[in-house]
Each structure stands twice: as structure tokens, then as C-alpha cells.
Amino acid sequence: MSVKAISEYTAEPMDTVDKFHGMQLMYIYWKNHLMFCASFAFLVDPEMSFESMLTNTFLPAIKDHPDSGKINFESATWLLNGNDFNASMELSLRENKIDHKSLLTITTPELNGLNSSAT
Amino acid sequence: MSAKNRKLNLKDKYQYLTRDMAWEPTYQDKKDIFPEEDFEGIKIKDWSKWEDPFRLTMDSYWKYQAEKEKKLYAIFDAFAQNNGHQNISDARYVNALKLFLSGVSPLEYAAFQGYAKVGRQFSGAGARVACQMQAIDELRHSQTQQHAMSHYNKHFNGLHDPAHMHDRVWFLSVPKSFFDDARSAGPFEFLTAISFSFEYVLTNLLFVPFMSGAAYNGDMATVTFGFSAQSDEARHMTLGLEVIKFILEQHEDNVPIIQKWIDKWFWRGFRLLSLVGMMMDYMLPNKVMSWAEAWETYYEKSGGALFKDLERYGIRPPKYQDVANAAKNHISHQAWATFYQYSKATNFHTWMPDESEMKWLAEKYPDSFDKYYRPRFEYWDRKQKEGERFYNDTLPQLCQVCQIPAIFTEHESPSVLSLRQVEYNEERYHFCSDGCADIFNDEPEKYIQAWLPVHQIYQGNCDGSNVSEVVSNYYNINLGKDNLDYDGSPDQKRWQEIKNNGSK
Ligand SMILES: [Fe+2]
Ligand SMILES: [Fe+2]
Ligand SMILES: [Zn+2]
């Protein structure tokens, strides 16, 4: 539905990709690790490889969690915007079809947070 | 006729000083004078049916308010002269005031602006006068709150620039966007949002916790403000109910429109109140009641009775009320965990509850605290004692509507984040809940413009490329002095000095 207004109502979206100077937004939710209160928001270069995103963006963000050093990326499973997703490590985010404001969900089956409390 | 006989009775006085101040226009079209009255689809057949339950006229209004002001400022003066801040329970309490002053007082000001605006838009004189008085009340609340708390600014950090912070700080965009949403709506939606959903349905969950919190923690200045505002709030609440009944009685076509607004503003209000929940459960050294108890008393019981009463108009309880009821056991813990880890970017201190507080929390939240929240709190506590106090240095994902980080969990699975996504005009939008996604889907054009603090920082619009730059340059928060952990803060040091001097 459109906005009911006293005259014609149009609006520009505030966060289109062109406003991020060549970068884009990407969110990551690490399941069962609610020590991090919410999914993360990252500013990333769409041309960086998935693997380098993991090493340079994701891992530093979770470094304070005792599970962070134990992640086995071979057994981890991913969702991209809610759908099953097989990441190609050496391909770029763009080539992996991770577009602006995409949400990645990672499940690390062996790791379930502090004392397996999902935190 | 003697002077005594010329005195008007209340009813006549009200008639002369409100309704009779209006007139039927003769050379202008009424639609041109009140151009915003129709576009929302609300139909008013007869404005004369509007009942102002207080029949308050401007002359008596000024008189009452002036008397209250006189008493109030006498107490503020005495509070300052006697160094009243030394009598509070503990300096941690002042952090609740920092939250109030930057999160709530600016809303009083926004309410003033909102009522001043809609008070111009109704063709019914009774409604115009009621809105005008409420506008002045809200302006007074904003001012007197600042005066009540200004004394603390002389002795504690973080209270120096609340209006500036309200416009910029990441979590203060939550209350700010709430009122911006209401004020940019039409006049009838504004009344449903603020007079009914906020002032009538939810105000006891905002106002009472802060004012009883002040009473329980020895803050006489804020308590006195609370008493002085109480009669105003009683008037606002009564008006809130009258407003909704009046609109519903005017035309049956109004019912579905009002229902939609009730659904929306209940949900927005519930989300906003997460901040109050954490204040009650974590920030008050002397606790009043738990958030869950407050929700049960003031929403489940009172709200239940209210919606029963409104059933005869065809109104049902708000959508997602069940989700909100179940969340009462979680949101305060989730919110405090959030502020604890993002305390480099807050305008107040955070801390871990001590053992006796953890015990209190476990008693008040037998089904949730030990199972879901204690593990992370104990871990953080241990880390802090080892000198590695936990801070999250990565910005969180925000909800496009309520603007709260995506911290809330699924209704039936408290270990799973509740995340929703909608595509609109080839752009992705993210939400914390079905409630927020519904609000977006109803008026996407309104919310695609949301000024989301995290995205603004990443766009480079907030005077810095990292948290510490943004916090110092853009928020005007002194990093390390106004925020971080309470333990080791200058506030804590000053408080210990006060206590030591007192016992000498
Ligand atoms: Fe107020
Ligand atoms: Fe009010
Ligand atoms: Zn939301």
C-alpha cells in the first residue's frame, strides 16, 4: 500500500548501494552464539573473495568468543537471505551473488556457544 | 446583579471559553481552513459530540499549572542547596536519568510539537482546545524534567548534551523515530498513536517505572517532577480514551482504520519499551518490580480490561499481543546485554549485575534467566575480572522500522534471532519481527527513508570511520568518561569520595 498523504507522496530509499562509495552492506548471523546480541553489519568490498571476507571481516568480529578459534569451515553450513547457500571460497562476494544488504547465516554444528547454551 | 451571581458555572464557562470561541466560516470553505481533516479516511459527522471530560478552560488551566510550578521549583532549589544527589541509593542510579534525559525528555518536546500541530487541524473546537492544553503540558514536562535533572549534571558525567544526542546517537534513534513516525502521520493517526496507544495503553509502563524508580532510589528531584506531572498525565490518559471512543462512535468506516493504527502503535510502543524494561531490571540499584511484573499488571490486566470494553465497537486486542506477552521474560535481558557490549557508544555506564542481583533476576524470571541469560553474564563477569571486559566492536544490524538492533528472538525459540526480510523495489529491507515487517509493508515509502545510524556511519555521514571517532566527534560523548563500564569510571570514583566524606 502507498502512504496516505495530503498530496502525491514519493520517497528515495536512504541506503541504496550507490551511497556506499563502491562498498556494500552485508550482515552475518552466527547461529547459537548470542553472546553477540545481534547479527553483525559489515561494510565490505564486493570484489573481495569469500575466503578473505571470512579471514579479514568475520573472524576479527567474533574473536572474543571462545568458539571463534574452533570453527571448521568445512562442516559449517550457510544460508544466503534464508536460502541454502554453498559459498565458493575463492570467488568474490559479487560472484557468489551476495548482493547489497544480503544476510548470511552460518551454522557451526560442532559449536553451540558457552557451555552449549547457545550463547 | 452582584459579582457573585455573575460567576459562571463550570459548564457555561467551558461553553463560552471553548466552543463559543469557534465560528462557522462564511467566506472560506471549511475544507481549506482544515485541509488535513479528511485525507486519512476518518469520518467525523458531528464534532459537537466531542466530550472533554475535564471541561478545563484556559484561565483555570493557567492558574493550576502556575501553582504547581511554584511548588516544584521551590523543591528543586532546596534539592540543589542541600546537595540532594548525595542521598541517592548509588551513583549507578544516575545512569537511568541519563537514559531518561536523552531518551524521554526530548519525546515530551516532540509531543508538544505534535499536539501544537494537530491542535490546529481539527474543525472541532473542543478537540482543538484539548490538544492546545496538552501541547503546553508536554512542553512543561520537557522543561521541568531538564530542570529536575540538571543538578546531577554538576556532579556526574554524560548529562551535558541530551538534545544533541537524541538527534544522533544510534539507540536514541529508536525513541526519536517513534515520534517522527507519529508526527509525520495525519492528525487522527497521531492521536491514536500518542493519546491512545502511548498515553492511555502504555504510559504506566514508561512513567510509573521511572518515577517509582526515583522514589525507591532517593531521587527527590525526579519524584517531585513526577507528582507535578501526574495530574497532567491523568488528563492525557482520560483524553486518550475519549478520543478513541469518539472516533469509533462517529462512523463505522473508522473502525478498521483505527484497528490498523492500534496494531501498529501497540507494536511500536512495545518495542520502544524494551529500553524501560532494561532500566527497571538492571539500572535501578533498588528495584521496584520486574519488567515482567509491570507488563502483567499494566498491560495484560489493564489492557485486557480495556480491550474488552472496546469490543462493542468492533475493536479487538492488538495483533501480536501474544508475542509481546511471551517476550516479557526476555526483552530486558536482551536489551541490557546489548548496551553492555556496545557501551563504547552509549552516553551512560553499564555493568554486570552482582550475585544478589542475579539471584533476584533468577527469581523474577524462573523460566528464562538462568537458562538463557546467566551463562553469558557470568562469562562476561569472569572476563572482566580477568581484565578483559567484553566490548563488541562491530556494528549491529538494525530493524528498518523500530531501528533497534536485531536482538530479539523468536516467539517460541528464545535462542534463535527473529529476523525478517522484505524486498521492495529491488532493495532488501530487514526487520526484527513480523510486527515491524507488517508496518513496513503497509507504508513502505515511509520507512525506506529511515535514517539508520549504522548505515549512516558506513556511508561516512557521521564525522568518523570508526566508533570512537563517531562517538567523540558526532555524538559529543566523552569516550571513557561518559561511558564504558561503571566499574572504574570517574562517576564511581566521585561517588566513593562523596560517601567517604559523609562518613568522616
Ligand atoms: Fe508528558
Ligand atoms: Fe502526556
Ligand atoms: Zn523492529
XYZ file of C-alpha atoms and ligand atoms in Angstrom:
626
model
C 0.000 0.000 0.000
C 1.101 3.535 -0.502
C 1.286 6.236 2.098
C -1.911 8.198 2.596
C -0.927 11.828 2.304
C -2.326 15.273 1.548
C -0.533 15.280 -1.807
C 1.387 12.849 -4.011
C 3.906 11.003 -1.840
C 7.214 9.809 -3.206
C 10.411 8.890 -1.403
C 14.017 7.992 -2.125
C 15.447 4.973 -0.331
C 18.152 6.082 2.093
C 20.567 3.174 1.769
C 20.961 2.225 -1.884
C 24.340 0.765 -2.798
C 25.457 3.871 -4.714
C 25.706 5.734 -1.393
C 28.419 3.426 -0.058
C 31.345 4.583 -2.223
C 31.942 1.281 -4.041
C 31.363 -0.798 -0.948
C 28.192 -2.628 0.118
C 26.466 -3.758 3.296
C 26.489 -7.379 4.398
C 25.052 -8.921 7.533
C 26.139 -12.123 9.254
C 24.262 -14.077 11.895
C 26.245 -16.780 13.679
C 23.650 -19.193 14.997
C 23.778 -20.305 18.642
C 26.245 -17.591 19.624
C 24.068 -14.956 21.218
C 26.963 -13.536 23.187
C 26.880 -11.265 20.136
C 23.492 -9.720 20.743
C 22.510 -9.239 17.113
C 23.570 -10.125 13.607
C 26.593 -8.065 12.523
C 26.502 -5.310 9.930
C 29.653 -5.060 7.819
C 30.832 -2.665 5.145
C 32.507 -4.864 2.540
C 34.115 -4.649 -0.865
C 32.001 -6.769 -3.265
C 35.168 -7.738 -5.136
C 36.821 -9.376 -2.111
C 36.839 -13.167 -2.110
C 34.558 -15.057 0.221
C 37.585 -16.541 1.907
C 39.206 -13.197 2.550
C 35.891 -11.900 3.874
C 35.935 -14.721 6.409
C 39.522 -14.058 7.449
C 39.517 -10.283 7.407
C 35.950 -9.377 8.273
C 34.064 -12.140 10.034
C 36.759 -13.736 12.209
C 38.015 -10.453 13.717
C 34.419 -9.581 14.671
C 33.952 -12.796 16.662
C 37.483 -13.051 18.089
C 36.306 -12.597 21.698
C 34.161 -15.725 21.631
C 35.940 -18.862 22.902
C 34.376 -20.800 19.982
C 35.836 -18.466 17.377
C 39.122 -20.306 17.006
C 37.431 -23.680 16.692
C 35.276 -23.104 13.638
C 35.556 -25.779 10.997
C 34.508 -24.048 7.784
C 34.335 -27.434 6.034
C 31.379 -28.551 8.117
C 29.780 -25.133 8.557
C 26.565 -24.545 6.640
C 25.350 -21.253 5.232
C 22.134 -19.568 4.308
C 22.039 -16.587 1.989
C 18.946 -14.482 2.564
C 17.227 -17.510 4.018
C 18.123 -19.962 1.237
C 20.675 -22.784 1.269
C 23.973 -21.495 0.056
C 27.255 -23.058 -0.979
C 29.949 -20.449 -0.914
C 32.863 -20.660 -3.326
C 35.784 -19.625 -1.204
C 37.957 -18.180 -3.943
C 35.173 -16.312 -5.761
C 34.259 -12.747 -4.901
C 31.175 -11.807 -2.916
C 29.628 -10.458 -6.100
C 30.341 -13.709 -7.958
C 28.847 -15.579 -5.022
C 25.707 -13.464 -5.592
C 25.979 -11.831 -2.197
C 24.447 -8.523 -3.135
C 23.969 -5.304 -1.153
C 22.246 -5.816 2.224
C 22.408 -9.593 1.998
C 22.094 -11.601 5.170
C 24.347 -14.622 5.638
C 23.540 -17.146 8.349
C 26.259 -19.511 9.472
C 25.662 -22.678 11.486
C 28.672 -24.406 13.030
C 27.235 -27.797 14.017
C 30.009 -28.724 16.497
C 29.850 -25.387 18.273
C 26.876 -24.290 20.316
C 28.165 -21.425 22.388
C 29.326 -21.065 26.001
C 28.622 -24.408 27.720
C 26.333 -25.213 24.797
C 23.923 -22.538 25.996
C 23.501 -21.030 22.515
C 25.390 -18.001 23.696
C -26.504 41.610 39.558
C -23.859 41.031 42.207
C -20.384 39.937 41.229
C -21.050 36.599 42.849
C -24.073 35.874 40.719
C -22.209 36.728 37.562
C -19.788 33.893 38.176
C -20.387 31.226 35.558
C -20.847 27.606 36.419
C -18.265 25.176 35.064
C -20.420 24.018 32.195
C -21.271 27.507 30.968
C -17.735 28.654 31.406
C -16.497 25.750 29.332
C -19.090 26.528 26.686
C -18.136 30.207 26.464
C -14.386 29.750 26.637
C -14.023 26.848 24.244
C -16.887 26.044 21.906
C -18.059 29.625 21.604
C -14.604 30.740 20.611
C -15.148 28.957 17.294
C -17.413 30.091 14.470
C -18.875 28.881 11.225
C -16.882 30.361 8.352
C -18.894 32.353 5.822
C -16.477 33.350 3.068
C -13.951 30.486 3.254
C -14.515 26.829 2.606
C -14.113 24.786 5.789
C -12.014 22.279 3.858
C -9.489 24.995 3.068
C -9.256 26.002 6.700
C -8.774 22.429 7.922
C -7.067 20.754 4.971
C -5.758 17.722 6.889
C -9.018 16.559 8.386
C -10.171 14.167 5.642
C -7.247 12.509 3.922
C -6.766 9.657 6.376
C -10.288 8.423 5.679
C -11.651 9.117 9.161
C -15.219 10.369 9.056
C -16.481 12.816 11.676
C -20.176 13.586 11.383
C -20.657 15.736 14.449
C -17.812 17.405 16.305
C -20.184 18.702 18.974
C -20.343 15.138 20.321
C -16.741 15.525 21.471
C -16.707 15.359 25.261
C -13.906 16.988 27.148
C -14.186 15.111 30.419
C -12.377 17.800 32.384
C -14.134 20.845 30.974
C -10.927 22.661 31.601
C -10.713 26.230 30.366
C -7.572 28.239 29.731
C -7.991 30.574 32.693
C -8.187 27.767 35.244
C -5.516 25.816 33.396
C -3.008 28.661 33.817
C -3.922 29.025 37.456
C -3.425 25.312 38.309
C -0.220 24.998 36.370
C 1.284 28.150 37.880
C 0.627 26.846 41.386
C 2.259 23.533 40.572
C 5.290 25.231 39.066
C 5.798 27.374 42.148
C 5.879 24.374 44.457
C 8.023 22.357 42.096
C 10.757 24.942 41.712
C 10.869 25.556 45.453
C 11.733 21.892 45.874
C 14.296 21.930 43.071
C 16.029 24.845 44.803
C 16.065 23.049 48.122
C 17.337 19.868 46.427
C 20.260 21.739 44.900
C 21.085 23.653 48.094
C 21.077 20.509 50.195
C 23.129 18.523 47.674
C 20.241 16.124 47.196
C 22.293 13.982 44.800
C 24.199 12.672 47.816
C 21.087 10.926 49.113
C 20.515 8.594 46.173
C 20.915 4.847 46.617
C 24.040 4.561 44.482
C 25.625 6.506 41.616
C 24.703 3.715 39.205
C 21.158 5.070 39.525
C 22.156 8.286 37.733
C 22.535 6.259 34.550
C 18.772 5.768 34.487
C 18.477 9.562 34.495
C 20.930 9.826 31.602
C 18.742 7.441 29.641
C 15.603 9.375 30.615
C 17.011 12.792 29.807
C 18.301 11.832 26.357
C 15.593 9.297 25.502
C 12.365 10.536 27.079
C 12.540 14.294 27.727
C 13.045 15.014 24.016
C 9.903 12.960 23.385
C 7.983 15.300 25.661
C 9.185 18.086 23.424
C 8.205 16.119 20.317
C 4.775 15.558 21.877
C 4.458 19.303 22.400
C 5.191 19.891 18.720
C 2.800 17.139 17.688
C -0.118 18.412 19.752
C 0.514 22.005 18.728
C 0.286 20.851 15.115
C -2.812 18.674 15.327
C -4.460 21.244 17.596
C -4.597 23.415 14.516
C -6.019 20.701 12.269
C -9.376 19.742 13.764
C -12.509 21.632 12.865
C -13.998 20.796 16.273
C -13.212 23.481 18.829
C -13.327 21.103 21.811
C -10.615 18.899 20.333
C -8.518 21.914 19.382
C -8.560 23.301 22.914
C -7.738 19.897 24.444
C -4.764 19.493 22.093
C -3.590 23.004 22.814
C -3.520 22.357 26.560
C -1.795 19.053 26.133
C 0.800 20.737 23.918
C 1.593 23.174 26.715
C 1.673 20.353 29.286
C 4.203 18.439 27.231
C 6.389 21.490 26.768
C 6.269 21.988 30.522
C 7.219 18.346 31.099
C 10.211 18.632 28.840
C 11.393 21.774 30.614
C 10.763 20.659 34.175
C 12.435 17.288 33.585
C 15.552 19.070 32.423
C 15.437 21.340 35.448
C 14.817 18.398 37.796
C 17.862 16.561 36.488
C 20.190 19.471 35.772
C 21.585 19.347 39.289
C 23.023 15.900 38.534
C 24.894 17.363 35.595
C 27.090 19.265 38.054
C 28.232 16.064 39.706
C 28.087 13.238 37.159
C 29.174 12.689 33.557
C 27.149 12.156 30.425
C 24.272 14.564 31.089
C 25.746 17.524 29.217
C 24.059 17.418 25.799
C 20.870 15.321 25.725
C 19.039 17.085 22.879
C 22.050 16.816 20.562
C 22.485 13.165 21.475
C 18.808 12.442 20.924
C 19.207 13.549 17.305
C 22.310 11.483 16.623
C 23.138 8.590 18.937
C 22.432 5.120 17.488
C 19.971 3.827 20.106
C 18.282 7.199 20.603
C 17.078 6.934 17.023
C 14.658 4.377 18.482
C 12.580 6.868 20.527
C 13.234 9.648 18.038
C 11.975 7.708 15.014
C 8.946 6.568 17.014
C 7.768 10.136 17.489
C 8.855 11.223 13.999
C 6.656 8.468 12.608
C 3.687 9.696 14.664
C 4.243 13.383 13.966
C 4.559 12.870 10.222
C 1.257 10.968 10.119
C -2.147 12.624 9.810
C -3.837 14.189 12.849
C -6.092 11.226 13.633
C -3.269 8.709 13.433
C -1.194 10.960 15.682
C -3.961 10.927 18.308
C -4.361 7.155 18.043
C -0.594 6.709 18.321
C 0.170 9.127 21.116
C -3.052 9.872 23.017
C -4.438 6.376 22.915
C -1.726 3.758 22.362
C 1.024 5.620 24.164
C -0.630 7.787 26.823
C -3.535 5.513 27.602
C -2.393 1.961 26.966
C 1.345 2.115 27.648
C 2.120 5.219 29.711
C 2.037 3.339 33.010
C 4.897 1.284 31.705
C 7.008 4.318 30.969
C 6.149 6.910 33.527
C 5.481 4.794 36.594
C 8.730 2.796 36.370
C 10.887 5.901 36.113
C 9.042 7.805 38.843
C 8.833 4.889 41.278
C 12.430 4.109 40.394
C 13.293 7.637 41.505
C 11.323 7.191 44.736
C 12.952 3.853 45.556
C 16.391 5.276 44.901
C 16.179 8.511 46.882
C 15.937 10.894 43.928
C 13.653 13.589 45.369
C 14.006 15.963 42.412
C 12.648 13.482 39.897
C 9.966 12.223 42.273
C 8.708 15.759 42.719
C 8.612 16.263 38.993
C 6.601 13.047 38.773
C 3.993 14.311 41.212
C 3.767 17.605 39.417
C 3.129 15.882 36.085
C 0.744 13.278 37.462
C -2.438 15.358 37.154
C -1.487 16.262 33.575
C -0.912 12.633 32.712
C -4.253 11.675 34.243
C -5.888 14.215 31.952
C -3.965 12.908 28.930
C -4.970 9.346 29.673
C -8.641 10.205 30.009
C -8.468 12.164 26.814
C -6.768 9.253 25.066
C -9.691 7.001 25.791
C -12.304 9.635 24.966
C -10.604 10.339 21.649
C -10.725 6.749 20.511
C -14.337 6.249 21.597
C -15.378 9.472 19.918
C -13.795 8.481 16.595
C -15.248 4.976 16.762
C -18.725 6.279 17.538
C -18.668 8.762 14.680
C -18.700 6.275 11.803
C -18.372 2.541 11.347
C -15.888 3.077 8.498
C -13.483 4.378 11.111
C -13.230 1.020 12.869
C -10.828 -0.823 10.520
C -8.615 2.256 10.200
C -8.352 2.638 13.966
C -7.718 -1.087 14.371
C -4.793 -0.905 11.964
C -3.321 2.034 13.855
C -3.788 0.298 17.195
C -1.949 -2.752 15.853
C 0.880 -0.589 14.562
C 1.296 1.662 17.570
C 0.971 -1.102 20.108
C 3.861 -2.855 18.425
C 5.973 0.265 18.055
C 5.317 1.182 21.697
C 6.111 -2.317 22.901
C 9.446 -2.244 21.084
C 10.266 1.196 22.484
C 9.544 -0.020 25.999
C 12.417 -2.528 25.815
C 14.530 0.407 27.000
C 12.342 0.828 30.076
C 12.415 -2.893 30.757
C 16.180 -2.970 30.972
C 16.184 0.181 33.093
C 13.889 -1.494 35.635
C 15.658 -4.835 35.764
C 19.267 -3.696 35.517
C 19.798 0.021 36.095
C 17.957 0.610 39.366
C 20.113 -0.295 42.374
C 16.892 -0.558 44.406
C 14.430 -2.403 42.239
C 10.741 -1.513 42.139
C 9.316 -4.547 40.389
C 10.480 -6.605 37.450
C 9.641 -5.692 33.894
C 7.610 -8.899 33.578
C 5.549 -7.944 36.638
C 4.998 -4.449 35.291
C 3.896 -5.833 31.941
C 1.480 -8.238 33.639
C -0.046 -5.529 35.808
C -0.173 -2.631 33.402
C -0.636 -4.362 30.102
C -2.051 -7.845 30.490
C -4.513 -6.897 33.248
C -5.399 -3.272 32.481
C -5.049 -3.690 28.729
C -7.157 -6.824 28.860
C -9.987 -4.929 30.550
C -9.643 -2.040 28.128
C -9.907 -4.163 25.017
C -12.886 -5.978 26.460
C -14.515 -2.603 26.844
C -13.702 -1.669 23.238
C -15.101 -4.930 21.878
C -18.543 -3.387 21.470
C -17.082 -1.021 18.860
C -15.664 -3.939 16.891
C -12.117 -3.428 18.141
C -10.018 -6.485 19.048
C -6.783 -6.608 21.057
C -3.663 -5.605 19.110
C -2.164 -8.045 16.641
C 0.937 -9.815 18.033
C -0.168 -9.167 21.579
C 0.685 -12.825 22.305
C 4.227 -12.294 21.030
C 4.612 -9.267 23.280
C 3.220 -11.115 26.289
C 5.647 -14.005 25.825
C 8.561 -11.617 25.293
C 8.153 -10.094 28.747
C 10.563 -12.746 30.039
C 13.290 -11.850 27.568
C 13.471 -8.309 26.267
C 15.006 -6.619 29.305
C 17.887 -9.123 29.395
C 18.418 -8.895 25.658
C 18.470 -5.110 25.788
C 20.907 -4.936 28.706
C 23.245 -7.430 27.025
C 23.185 -5.127 24.008
C 24.027 -1.950 25.895
C 26.673 -3.783 27.897
C 28.537 -4.852 24.779
C 28.046 -1.585 22.893
C 28.920 0.563 25.886
C 31.682 2.318 23.944
C 28.884 4.104 22.122
C 26.426 4.849 24.934
C 26.024 8.059 26.913
C 25.841 6.135 30.179
C 27.679 3.388 32.023
C 26.802 -0.292 32.025
C 27.830 -3.104 34.350
C 27.177 -6.724 35.133
C 24.627 -7.467 37.841
C 26.241 -8.675 41.059
C 25.440 -12.030 42.619
C 22.463 -10.772 44.647
C 21.036 -9.076 41.559
C 21.487 -12.264 39.534
C 19.572 -14.062 42.245
C 16.775 -11.510 42.056
C 16.660 -11.877 38.272
C 16.540 -15.665 38.522
C 13.627 -15.422 40.973
C 11.707 -12.945 38.847
C 12.415 -14.831 35.632
C 12.384 -18.513 36.600
C 11.757 -19.686 33.039
C 14.298 -17.588 31.238
C 17.113 -16.024 33.235
C 19.239 -18.994 34.303
C 18.690 -20.874 31.105
C 19.244 -18.175 28.507
C 20.994 -15.203 30.079
C 23.034 -16.192 33.110
C 25.699 -18.067 31.049
C 26.707 -15.011 29.055
C 26.569 -12.710 32.077
C 28.766 -14.975 34.175
C 31.211 -15.335 31.328
C 31.440 -11.573 30.854
C 31.795 -11.073 34.574
C 34.657 -13.526 34.701
C 36.325 -11.914 31.714
C 36.032 -8.522 33.342
C 37.678 -9.771 36.490
C 40.492 -11.108 34.316
C 40.896 -7.608 32.897
C 39.229 -8.382 29.571
C 35.923 -6.565 29.809
C 33.892 -7.562 26.716
C 33.002 -4.938 24.152
C 31.538 -5.693 20.758
C 33.438 -3.605 18.210
C 31.332 -4.481 15.167
C 28.157 -2.543 14.460
C 24.884 -4.487 14.622
C 22.203 -4.999 12.007
C 19.212 -2.731 12.656
C 15.486 -3.124 12.108
C 14.259 -0.795 9.369
C 11.156 0.171 11.373
C 11.877 0.224 15.114
C 15.611 0.835 14.465
C 16.579 -1.465 17.342
C 19.469 -3.844 16.607
C 18.175 -7.257 15.571
C 18.457 -8.598 19.134
C 15.025 -10.108 19.653
C 14.417 -13.822 19.461
C 11.686 -15.987 18.055
C 8.464 -16.235 19.985
C 8.825 -19.979 20.554
C 12.637 -20.339 20.336
C 14.423 -17.880 22.612
C 17.819 -18.943 21.256
C 17.091 -18.003 17.660
C 17.175 -14.406 16.450
C 13.947 -13.206 14.929
C 14.983 -11.854 11.527
C 12.660 -10.916 8.680
C 13.429 -9.684 5.225
C 11.323 -7.944 2.581
C 12.263 -6.927 -0.956
C 10.731 -3.692 -2.140
C 11.599 -2.015 -5.455
C 14.658 -4.252 -5.806
C 16.102 -3.267 -2.454
C 16.368 -5.509 0.605
C 14.946 -4.410 3.937
C 15.442 -6.166 7.268
C 13.231 -6.350 10.334
C 13.303 -7.601 13.893
C 9.832 -9.163 13.756
C 6.646 -9.770 11.826
C 5.202 -6.777 13.668
C 7.795 -4.402 12.229
C 7.666 -6.040 8.768
C 3.866 -5.561 8.683
C 4.262 -1.873 9.464
C 6.758 -1.552 6.627
C 4.602 -3.448 4.146
C 1.674 -1.180 4.858
C 3.597 2.008 4.038
C 6.971 1.080 2.529
C 7.591 4.546 1.102
C 7.606 5.959 4.583
C 10.204 3.598 6.007
C 12.612 3.311 3.090
C 13.691 6.812 4.168
C 14.639 5.703 7.662
C 17.864 7.301 8.907
C 19.501 4.169 10.257
C 22.512 5.093 12.395
C 24.600 2.075 11.384
C 24.100 2.675 7.672
C 24.769 6.377 8.085
C 28.083 5.659 9.787
C 29.033 3.304 6.951
C 28.060 5.918 4.376
C 30.527 8.255 6.035
C 27.958 10.778 7.241
C 28.816 10.779 10.943
C 32.191 12.511 11.242
C 34.293 9.413 11.543
C 35.138 5.997 10.175
C 35.264 4.132 13.476
C 33.213 4.001 16.638
C 35.486 6.178 18.762
C 35.597 8.956 16.164
C 31.829 8.916 15.687
C 31.222 8.871 19.432
C 33.508 11.830 20.159
C 33.001 13.943 17.044
C 29.413 13.284 16.134
C 27.699 12.260 19.358
C 29.605 14.623 21.694
C 30.114 11.776 24.150
C 33.413 11.676 26.049
C 34.682 8.188 25.393
C 35.836 6.541 28.595
C 34.412 9.269 30.812
C 30.711 9.249 29.994
C 30.507 5.582 29.053
C 32.216 2.153 29.271
C 31.816 0.128 32.431
C 30.678 1.762 35.654
C 33.425 -0.107 37.419
C 36.459 2.143 37.309
C 34.554 5.156 35.951
C 35.055 8.747 37.163
C 31.402 8.667 38.330
C 32.165 5.731 40.591
C 35.252 7.452 41.957
C 33.346 10.641 42.712
C 30.592 8.679 44.416
C 33.098 6.922 46.643
C 34.553 10.304 47.593
C 31.092 11.592 48.477
C 30.393 8.537 50.619
C 33.793 8.710 52.337
C 33.401 12.396 53.167
C 29.936 11.759 54.525
C 31.085 9.059 56.929
C 34.074 11.031 58.227
Fe 4.313 14.396 29.163
Fe 1.426 13.239 28.376
Zn 11.711 -3.764 14.632
